[in-house]
Amino acid sequence: MKRIRLFILISCLFAGFASAQDNYIGLSMGGSIPMGDYASTTEANKTGYAESGFSLNFQGNYYFMKFLGVGGTATFGMNGTAEEELKTDWITYLENLHDVTIPDDANVRFITSQWTYVNLFAGPVLSFPFGRLSLELKAQGGMSVITPPERNIYITYTNVEITSNSAGHNVAFGYLLGAGLQFKPSEMYGFRLGADYFASEAKLNLEDKIDDGTGEGEIVSAVWEMPVRAYHITLGISYFF
């Protein structure tokens, strides 16, 4: 009886390997839609002011059983910044920080850039074939290299000069939860529609300074932590091997 059970188990394993799906590599691109506090425009020191942007994904799956495999994803993402909202809230933040009132006719120069990130993720993938179509589900984690936008502001009025500079470039843990629909019209090539949820954390190094004309400027330094959350909706091509 034990031998029969062992034979059945081995047969099932071989059947799984024998009917393994085709491995593939693929390139896709699409939109990066910021979510939650990353997209919020409420507090200059807590939210990201991120706008919709662009995502470029290079992914590959290797299946060692019929439904189960391992996958990797390399992602470049970019999100713009809600510049006018951030400028207004940044001025309010500086007024509260330095306990001053900045007049409406003050000379204000504000410079900002965009969010960028590069992800290198790996993890398990499930795939369910339906003829030429297959549905993929994946959960991956790894390294995110995040560059927050520069936030530089220069304010002058009467004898007062206020400067605020922030930037950052950090490596953090990130993860991705995703689904994909693969269409395989030929033995070698196919098309893939993907929807992924990406999450990580970013740090901004901040330095504020106010000089009221006395020659002794007050400098305030801080490190801000902000969540980075986005949906990636992509369309691309796959090569099977």
JSON list of N, CA, C and O in Angstrom, two decimals, residues 1-11:
[
{"chain": "A", "resi": 1, "resn": "MET", "atom": "N", "xyz": [0.82, -1.21, 0.00]},
{"chain": "A", "resi": 1, "resn": "MET", "atom": "CA", "xyz": [0.00, 0.00, 0.00]},
{"chain": "A", "resi": 1, "resn": "MET", "atom": "C", "xyz": [0.86, 1.26, 0.00]},
{"chain": "A", "resi": 1, "resn": "MET", "atom": "O", "xyz": [0.59, 2.24, -0.70]},
{"chain": "A", "resi": 2, "resn": "LYS", "atom": "N", "xyz": [1.94, 1.22, 0.80]},
{"chain": "A", "resi": 2, "resn": "LYS", "atom": "CA", "xyz": [2.82, 2.38, 0.86]},
{"chain": "A", "resi": 2, "resn": "LYS", "atom": "C", "xyz": [3.50, 2.60, -0.48]},
{"chain": "A", "resi": 2, "resn": "LYS", "atom": "O", "xyz": [3.73, 3.73, -0.91]},
{"chain": "A", "resi": 3, "resn": "ARG", "atom": "N", "xyz": [3.87, 1.48, -1.16]},
{"chain": "A", "resi": 3, "resn": "ARG", "atom": "CA", "xyz": [4.52, 1.60, -2.45]},
{"chain": "A", "resi": 3, "resn": "ARG", "atom": "C", "xyz": [3.59, 2.23, -3.48]},
{"chain": "A", "resi": 3, "resn": "ARG", "atom": "O", "xyz": [4.00, 3.01, -4.33]},
{"chain": "A", "resi": 4, "resn": "ILE", "atom": "N", "xyz": [2.32, 1.86, -3.40]},
{"chain": "A", "resi": 4, "resn": "ILE", "atom": "CA", "xyz": [1.34, 2.42, -4.34]},
{"chain": "A", "resi": 4, "resn": "ILE", "atom": "C", "xyz": [1.21, 3.93, -4.11]},
{"chain": "A", "resi": 4, "resn": "ILE", "atom": "O", "xyz": [1.17, 4.72, -5.07]},
{"chain": "A", "resi": 5, "resn": "ARG", "atom": "N", "xyz": [1.13, 4.34, -2.85]},
{"chain": "A", "resi": 5, "resn": "ARG", "atom": "CA", "xyz": [1.03, 5.77, -2.54]},
{"chain": "A", "resi": 5, "resn": "ARG", "atom": "C", "xyz": [2.25, 6.53, -3.02]},
{"chain": "A", "resi": 5, "resn": "ARG", "atom": "O", "xyz": [2.16, 7.63, -3.57]},
{"chain": "A", "resi": 6, "resn": "LEU", "atom": "N", "xyz": [3.43, 5.92, -2.81]},
{"chain": "A", "resi": 6, "resn": "LEU", "atom": "CA", "xyz": [4.67, 6.56, -3.27]},
{"chain": "A", "resi": 6, "resn": "LEU", "atom": "C", "xyz": [4.69, 6.67, -4.79]},
{"chain": "A", "resi": 6, "resn": "LEU", "atom": "O", "xyz": [5.10, 7.69, -5.35]},
{"chain": "A", "resi": 7, "resn": "PHE", "atom": "N", "xyz": [4.23, 5.62, -5.46]},
{"chain": "A", "resi": 7, "resn": "PHE", "atom": "CA", "xyz": [4.18, 5.65, -6.93]},
{"chain": "A", "resi": 7, "resn": "PHE", "atom": "C", "xyz": [3.24, 6.74, -7.43]},
{"chain": "A", "resi": 7, "resn": "PHE", "atom": "O", "xyz": [3.56, 7.46, -8.39]},
{"chain": "A", "resi": 8, "resn": "ILE", "atom": "N", "xyz": [2.09, 6.87, -6.79]},
{"chain": "A", "resi": 8, "resn": "ILE", "atom": "CA", "xyz": [1.13, 7.90, -7.20]},
{"chain": "A", "resi": 8, "resn": "ILE", "atom": "C", "xyz": [1.72, 9.29, -6.99]},
{"chain": "A", "resi": 8, "resn": "ILE", "atom": "O", "xyz": [1.58, 10.18, -7.84]},
{"chain": "A", "resi": 9, "resn": "LEU", "atom": "N", "xyz": [2.40, 9.49, -5.85]},
{"chain": "A", "resi": 9, "resn": "LEU", "atom": "CA", "xyz": [3.01, 10.78, -5.57]},
{"chain": "A", "resi": 9, "resn": "LEU", "atom": "C", "xyz": [4.08, 11.13, -6.58]},
{"chain": "A", "resi": 9, "resn": "LEU", "atom": "O", "xyz": [4.11, 12.25, -7.13]},
{"chain": "A", "resi": 10, "resn": "ILE", "atom": "N", "xyz": [4.95, 10.16, -6.89]},
{"chain": "A", "resi": 10, "resn": "ILE", "atom": "CA", "xyz": [6.00, 10.41, -7.88]},
{"chain": "A", "resi": 10, "resn": "ILE", "atom": "C", "xyz": [5.41, 10.67, -9.25]},
{"chain": "A", "resi": 10, "resn": "ILE", "atom": "O", "xyz": [5.86, 11.56, -9.99]},
{"chain": "A", "resi": 11, "resn": "SER", "atom": "N", "xyz": [4.35, 9.94, -9.60]},
{"chain": "A", "resi": 11, "resn": "SER", "atom": "CA", "xyz": [3.70, 10.14, -10.90]},
{"chain": "A", "resi": 11, "resn": "SER", "atom": "C", "xyz": [3.12, 11.54, -11.01]},
{"chain": "A", "resi": 11, "resn": "SER", "atom": "O", "xyz": [3.21, 12.19, -12.06]}
]
